[in-house]
Amino acid sequence: MPGHPPEGAIAPPDGQLSDRSLSRLGAQSLSAYVHIPFCASRCGYCDFNTYTADELGPGANRADYAGTVIREIEFARGVLGATTTPLHSVFFGGGTPTLLPSNDLAHILHSLRDTFALAPDAEITTEANPDSVDKASLAALRDAGFTRISFGWQATAPHVLAVLERTHNVDKALAAVRAAQEVGFEHVSVDLIYGTPGETDDNFRAALTAAIDSGVDHVSAYALIVEDGTRLGAAVKRGTVPQPSDDVAADRYVIADEMLSSAGLEWYEVSNWARPGGECRHNLAYWRNADWWGFGPGAHSHIGGTRWWNVRHPSAYATRIDAGKSPAQAREELTDADQELERVLLGIRLKEGLDGIPDDLSAPLVSEGLLEQHDDNLVLTRQGRLLADLVVRRLT
Amino acid sequence: MGVSASAPGSTDPSLIRNFCIIAHIDHGKSTLADRMLQLTGVVEGRDMRAQYLDRMDIERERGITIKSQAVRLPYTAGDGRTYILNLIDTPGHVDFTYEVSRSLAACEGAVLLVDAAQGIEAQTLANLYLALENDLQIIPVLNKIDLPFAQPEKYAAELAKIIGCSPDDVLRVSGKTGVGVAELLQATVDLIPPPVGDPDAPARALIFDSVYDTYRGVVTYVRVVDGQLNSRDRIQMMSTRTVHELLEVGVISPDPIPSKGLGVGEVGYLITGVKDVRQSRVGDTVTTLARPATQDLGGYRDPKPMVFAGLYPLDGSDYPELRDALDKLKLNDASLVYEPETSVALGFGFRCGFLGLLHMEIVRERLEREFNLDLISTAPNVVYRVRMDDNSEHIVTNPSEFPDGKVAEVFEPIVRSTVLAPTEFVGAIMELCQQRRGTMDGMDYISEDRVELRYTLPLAEIVFDFFDQLKSRTRGYASLDYEPNGEQAADLVKVDILLHGDPVDAFSAIVHRDKSYNYGVAMAAKLKELIPRQQFEVPIQAAIGARIIARENVRAIRKDVLAKCYGGDITRKRKLLEKQKEGKKRMKMVGRVEVPQEAFIAALSTSDTGAEAKKK
């Protein structure tokens, strides 16, 4: 949740949703996202809504945080009313969720389970840093009901990790994956970042090889984006670190796609690859425009055509929750046109593709080699994936 | 108010003094004029609005006078008699030399006003020579003597040397404090000869200005030479033979005061109800239909545009507004010419002709400010005469219309220029003029440490950032004046810029062959930075005819995708997309290449004009 939140309409203090949005509840799957806004230290490239462990006050500090989130869960129950839709997926993201004791994560998860119920095959994911877990903490998470863990590797080459200001090393990264597998996680994923200044094609290949060899069933790979307001952004502005090049990023993307697919991990979304059955269901829920409630400061939610986002600062968030008020900072009710636009811009990123696009818009993109027709659906080619935003502009 | 027996229409010519003030921008002409208005009681102190005579906002902001006016100042001199001082204001810029010459022709004397801290500037010197050619009595005056950095001795000596008088004859005033202004008024009475004319001859009056007023129509400023013009007379313009009824005659003091008529030597205004300044042209002679003069006063010239540029609305749908705005401006500006043109790159617009760079800037600024238009203008160019092998001839006002085929000869306008600068910069100035294809006509020391250099230069070179360069090479000390001086044959070629094989008309330029390569390389390199990557590789080429002289490539875009959706912030992603789509709409298509409007603006600004430099 980077940068500044969008502007939107005022969100009512009781968080009440429109009849329209409430009436749509249950038409799609319902998921939960839980934002954990803590990190041991702040990485130079990161502009997510996260804080180092000790800078926050009552309600928002690490010790109180789980309790505050659980009160938002109760609040959500009230807003969503008597809906019986169980949660299809739960995703703990951050920050570094595993900076909270496993017990706290378990409490939050169990509160969600007790309040909303979990679907029998629900996917329960947490993000983790390789150096914020050990075998015991992972076992505790597994016992609490987590089914999936996603490690923020980002890179394996020491000089690349250094530019990213990551504190782990490749041994820890591999050990964390191994430990997760040993305690019984069915699904383990690693996140990689490519295009970091100083990274070579071979550095990135080595990271991919390490990921593939570790036996994970899911890899996310993102091009480094230099965001304003980060230390890396400042360094690029000063000229002490070169601006990552789009051409390099394109080369690396092709490397990732080739290596991962030949290792049996197929792309299922522009930046995500998985073995069959390893696709992240929570991730798919976003791109399929399903419903989810985002808990925690700065978290975004989408229910039946209403989007809202919580206040960003954990203390402001805690204050609102304590007062029994909605933590939403603002919201927007999507028009039909907005929703169609979102359907295209989200759906086109998936391998399953998109239907309902007029021929006159899609035909030129097919002939230019950016889209392929698969039955009724249009699917991005590899080149199309690299130009997905351009494709969306031309389809909408 | 000093109303006296000398009412307009019956003023004894021996009591009239017609004069103007010749001064450089910033040398304090308007402030001095205001002080004169105040001292003669024409404007009370409390009504004083700073720089009363400069009416238009732009003029006040830039501290320059575009359109002259004339104000009648009754002044009781040392001999106890009340004289009529007609102060005729003159434009101070090189683009308006012709207007200046007509204002001077309406006077018997001129106050040469020079900043006591800066000394004389090139344009002032040029106007001084013009005044001397018109046999005007010159009163040299140093202004701003209250300034701590004033050097009155030094500049008095300089002025004395230039006009051939004694340094003691140079008056010293401060428009700001009023010191010396009374003495100056007395000097105008003492030194400037009264007008001479035949009151019984057929009427002849010189038009030295013509202004469109929304309520009154065209207001024509005249100086009567012979005879008398009276209200209700039917008057005739001698150059066009058009006849108008004189609805109102009067003087400005400083607001309009209608009178029965204007007699010999008097200066005032005429209103006939015409709506277009073209029917009342500066330099023309007015006579009466009942008793027409046979001989005009001479010196009339059609205004001739020297610099051309395409003006296009940023938003194509504003084209009708631009047309209406030009039509309105034209009522007030006899020298503005324009005709519709279409550019592949910029859409529908107008090719406009201007007297010079400042005139261009003023027109553009008025269009933007008074009519709320956002405009793109092409780089300014001069007019070329192209003679073909088959002896046919083309007049080229738009470089993209330079004829293909076998060109025998190309003629370009040249100017006679004067540069005044401290002697230490002589080398730098000579080098610049050399680079700009100048030939030296002469050089004189106007004082120990200041020199006057005279060069003949192609006008095109001046139009292309000459003034900027001159200022930067002389740390701002040099001043420039130039006047048209015919044309010369030159080895000129058209350089086209091609995007993906398609010529972009807005970027075509006519340049000297020796400079064509540099121009092509620089333009291609610049465009490479400005044109966003497309789905395919875009070659940018500079070409003379079919010959490519420079080439750059904008490589095909390979990545245009945001990796993440940032924890479900779909709103941000959608807004970003909407913004990108908005940006697309502002793209212009050149063939298959999408070019952002900003790229055109940035690319066309290569030729930073002298007029822009003056604003800085």
PDB file of C-alpha atoms in Angstrom, chain A residues 242-345:
ATOM      1  CA  PRO A 242      21.010   4.411 -11.663  1.00  0.00           C
ATOM      2  CA  GLN A 243      17.337   4.334 -12.618  1.00  0.00           C
ATOM      3  CA  PRO A 244      16.380   0.726 -13.384  1.00  0.00           C
ATOM      4  CA  SER A 245      15.857   0.322 -17.095  1.00  0.00           C
ATOM      5  CA  ASP A 246      12.616  -0.938 -18.607  1.00  0.00           C
ATOM      6  CA  ASP A 247      14.558  -2.836 -21.228  1.00  0.00           C
ATOM      7  CA  VAL A 248      16.506  -4.677 -18.572  1.00  0.00           C
ATOM      8  CA  ALA A 249      13.276  -5.418 -16.752  1.00  0.00           C
ATOM      9  CA  ALA A 250      11.812  -6.806 -19.974  1.00  0.00           C
ATOM     10  CA  ASP A 251      14.853  -9.043 -20.476  1.00  0.00           C
ATOM     11  CA  ARG A 252      14.584 -10.354 -16.932  1.00  0.00           C
ATOM     12  CA  TYR A 253      10.888 -11.000 -17.309  1.00  0.00           C
ATOM     13  CA  VAL A 254      11.567 -13.153 -20.337  1.00  0.00           C
ATOM     14  CA  ILE A 255      14.290 -14.995 -18.407  1.00  0.00           C
ATOM     15  CA  ALA A 256      11.871 -15.667 -15.547  1.00  0.00           C
ATOM     16  CA  ASP A 257       9.102 -16.836 -17.830  1.00  0.00           C
ATOM     17  CA  GLU A 258      11.395 -19.194 -19.732  1.00  0.00           C
ATOM     18  CA  MET A 259      13.116 -20.686 -16.707  1.00  0.00           C
ATOM     19  CA  LEU A 260      10.026 -21.075 -14.573  1.00  0.00           C
ATOM     20  CA  SER A 261       7.841 -22.551 -17.276  1.00  0.00           C
ATOM     21  CA  SER A 262      10.490 -25.072 -18.268  1.00  0.00           C
ATOM     22  CA  ALA A 263      10.716 -26.057 -14.606  1.00  0.00           C
ATOM     23  CA  GLY A 264       6.980 -26.713 -14.543  1.00  0.00           C
ATOM     24  CA  LEU A 265       5.833 -23.444 -13.019  1.00  0.00           C
ATOM     25  CA  GLU A 266       3.428 -21.864 -15.517  1.00  0.00           C
ATOM     26  CA  TRP A 267       2.363 -18.278 -15.462  1.00  0.00           C
ATOM     27  CA  TYR A 268      -1.186 -17.789 -14.240  1.00  0.00           C
ATOM     28  CA  GLU A 269      -0.988 -14.032 -13.711  1.00  0.00           C
ATOM     29  CA  VAL A 270       1.409 -11.508 -15.243  1.00  0.00           C
ATOM     30  CA  SER A 271       3.812 -11.630 -12.273  1.00  0.00           C
ATOM     31  CA  ASN A 272       2.977 -15.031 -10.816  1.00  0.00           C
ATOM     32  CA  TRP A 273       3.975 -18.566 -11.725  1.00  0.00           C
ATOM     33  CA  ALA A 274       2.866 -21.826 -10.088  1.00  0.00           C
ATOM     34  CA  ARG A 275       2.860 -25.578 -10.404  1.00  0.00           C
ATOM     35  CA  PRO A 276      -0.634 -26.849 -11.184  1.00  0.00           C
ATOM     36  CA  GLY A 277      -2.679 -26.437  -8.018  1.00  0.00           C
ATOM     37  CA  GLY A 278      -0.150 -24.036  -6.533  1.00  0.00           C
ATOM     38  CA  GLU A 279      -1.851 -20.869  -7.765  1.00  0.00           C
ATOM     39  CA  CYS A 280      -2.544 -18.435  -4.974  1.00  0.00           C
ATOM     40  CA  ARG A 281      -6.315 -18.371  -4.570  1.00  0.00           C
ATOM     41  CA  HIS A 282      -6.215 -15.125  -2.636  1.00  0.00           C
ATOM     42  CA  ASN A 283      -4.269 -13.474  -5.405  1.00  0.00           C
ATOM     43  CA  LEU A 284      -6.729 -14.801  -8.003  1.00  0.00           C
ATOM     44  CA  ALA A 285      -9.584 -13.348  -5.959  1.00  0.00           C
ATOM     45  CA  TYR A 286      -8.148  -9.853  -6.476  1.00  0.00           C
ATOM     46  CA  TRP A 287      -7.796 -10.246 -10.218  1.00  0.00           C
ATOM     47  CA  ARG A 288     -11.233 -11.832 -10.524  1.00  0.00           C
ATOM     48  CA  ASN A 289     -12.660  -8.834  -8.692  1.00  0.00           C
ATOM     49  CA  ALA A 290     -14.102 -10.922  -5.884  1.00  0.00           C
ATOM     50  CA  ASP A 291     -15.106  -9.511  -2.478  1.00  0.00           C
ATOM     51  CA  TRP A 292     -12.672  -9.076   0.348  1.00  0.00           C
ATOM     52  CA  TRP A 293     -12.368  -7.176   3.563  1.00  0.00           C
ATOM     53  CA  GLY A 294      -8.980  -5.717   4.304  1.00  0.00           C
ATOM     54  CA  PHE A 295      -8.223  -5.431   8.007  1.00  0.00           C
ATOM     55  CA  GLY A 296      -5.614  -3.137   9.489  1.00  0.00           C
ATOM     56  CA  PRO A 297      -4.257   0.328   8.779  1.00  0.00           C
ATOM     57  CA  GLY A 298      -4.186   1.313   5.109  1.00  0.00           C
ATOM     58  CA  ALA A 299      -5.862  -1.921   4.041  1.00  0.00           C
ATOM     59  CA  HIS A 300      -8.147  -1.822   0.989  1.00  0.00           C
ATOM     60  CA  SER A 301     -11.492  -3.591   0.794  1.00  0.00           C
ATOM     61  CA  HIS A 302     -13.943  -4.420  -1.953  1.00  0.00           C
ATOM     62  CA  ILE A 303     -17.482  -5.554  -1.311  1.00  0.00           C
ATOM     63  CA  GLY A 304     -20.097  -5.700  -4.049  1.00  0.00           C
ATOM     64  CA  GLY A 305     -18.903  -2.701  -6.024  1.00  0.00           C
ATOM     65  CA  THR A 306     -17.833  -0.511  -3.113  1.00  0.00           C
ATOM     66  CA  ARG A 307     -14.160   0.014  -2.471  1.00  0.00           C
ATOM     67  CA  TRP A 308     -12.748   1.602   0.648  1.00  0.00           C
ATOM     68  CA  TRP A 309      -9.422   1.992   2.322  1.00  0.00           C
ATOM     69  CA  ASN A 310      -8.527   2.383   5.967  1.00  0.00           C
ATOM     70  CA  VAL A 311      -6.633   5.268   7.505  1.00  0.00           C
ATOM     71  CA  ARG A 312      -2.941   4.658   7.021  1.00  0.00           C
ATOM     72  CA  HIS A 313      -1.396   5.333  10.346  1.00  0.00           C
ATOM     73  CA  PRO A 314      -1.642   2.487  12.876  1.00  0.00           C
ATOM     74  CA  SER A 315      -2.307   4.903  15.754  1.00  0.00           C
ATOM     75  CA  ALA A 316      -5.105   6.672  13.884  1.00  0.00           C
ATOM     76  CA  TYR A 317      -6.450   3.278  12.978  1.00  0.00           C
ATOM     77  CA  ALA A 318      -6.367   2.075  16.584  1.00  0.00           C
ATOM     78  CA  THR A 319      -8.062   5.260  17.799  1.00  0.00           C
ATOM     79  CA  ARG A 320     -10.967   4.768  15.426  1.00  0.00           C
ATOM     80  CA  ILE A 321     -11.344   1.109  16.281  1.00  0.00           C
ATOM     81  CA  ASP A 322     -11.256   1.957  19.997  1.00  0.00           C
ATOM     82  CA  ALA A 323     -14.024   4.496  19.477  1.00  0.00           C
ATOM     83  CA  GLY A 324     -16.127   1.876  17.725  1.00  0.00           C
ATOM     84  CA  LYS A 325     -15.889   3.742  14.431  1.00  0.00           C
ATOM     85  CA  SER A 326     -15.148   2.558  10.950  1.00  0.00           C
ATOM     86  CA  PRO A 327     -11.415   2.841  10.258  1.00  0.00           C
ATOM     87  CA  ALA A 328     -12.185   3.711   6.632  1.00  0.00           C
ATOM     88  CA  GLN A 329     -10.601   6.912   5.416  1.00  0.00           C
ATOM     89  CA  ALA A 330     -12.665   7.133   2.233  1.00  0.00           C
ATOM     90  CA  ARG A 331     -14.611   4.955  -0.156  1.00  0.00           C
ATOM     91  CA  GLU A 332     -15.940   4.864  -3.664  1.00  0.00           C
ATOM     92  CA  GLU A 333     -19.040   3.320  -5.145  1.00  0.00           C
ATOM     93  CA  LEU A 334     -18.077   2.043  -8.540  1.00  0.00           C
ATOM     94  CA  THR A 335     -20.250   2.938 -11.490  1.00  0.00           C
ATOM     95  CA  ASP A 336     -21.038   0.299 -14.081  1.00  0.00           C
ATOM     96  CA  ALA A 337     -18.424   1.879 -16.345  1.00  0.00           C
ATOM     97  CA  ASP A 338     -15.818   1.757 -13.567  1.00  0.00           C
ATOM     98  CA  GLN A 339     -16.603  -1.872 -12.966  1.00  0.00           C
ATOM     99  CA  GLU A 340     -16.288  -2.793 -16.619  1.00  0.00           C
ATOM    100  CA  LEU A 341     -12.949  -0.980 -16.785  1.00  0.00           C
ATOM    101  CA  GLU A 342     -11.760  -2.860 -13.725  1.00  0.00           C
ATOM    102  CA  ARG A 343     -12.996  -6.154 -15.100  1.00  0.00           C
ATOM    103  CA  VAL A 344     -10.767  -5.616 -18.124  1.00  0.00           C
ATOM    104  CA  LEU A 345      -7.719  -4.236 -16.372  1.00  0.00           C
TER     105      LEU A 345
END
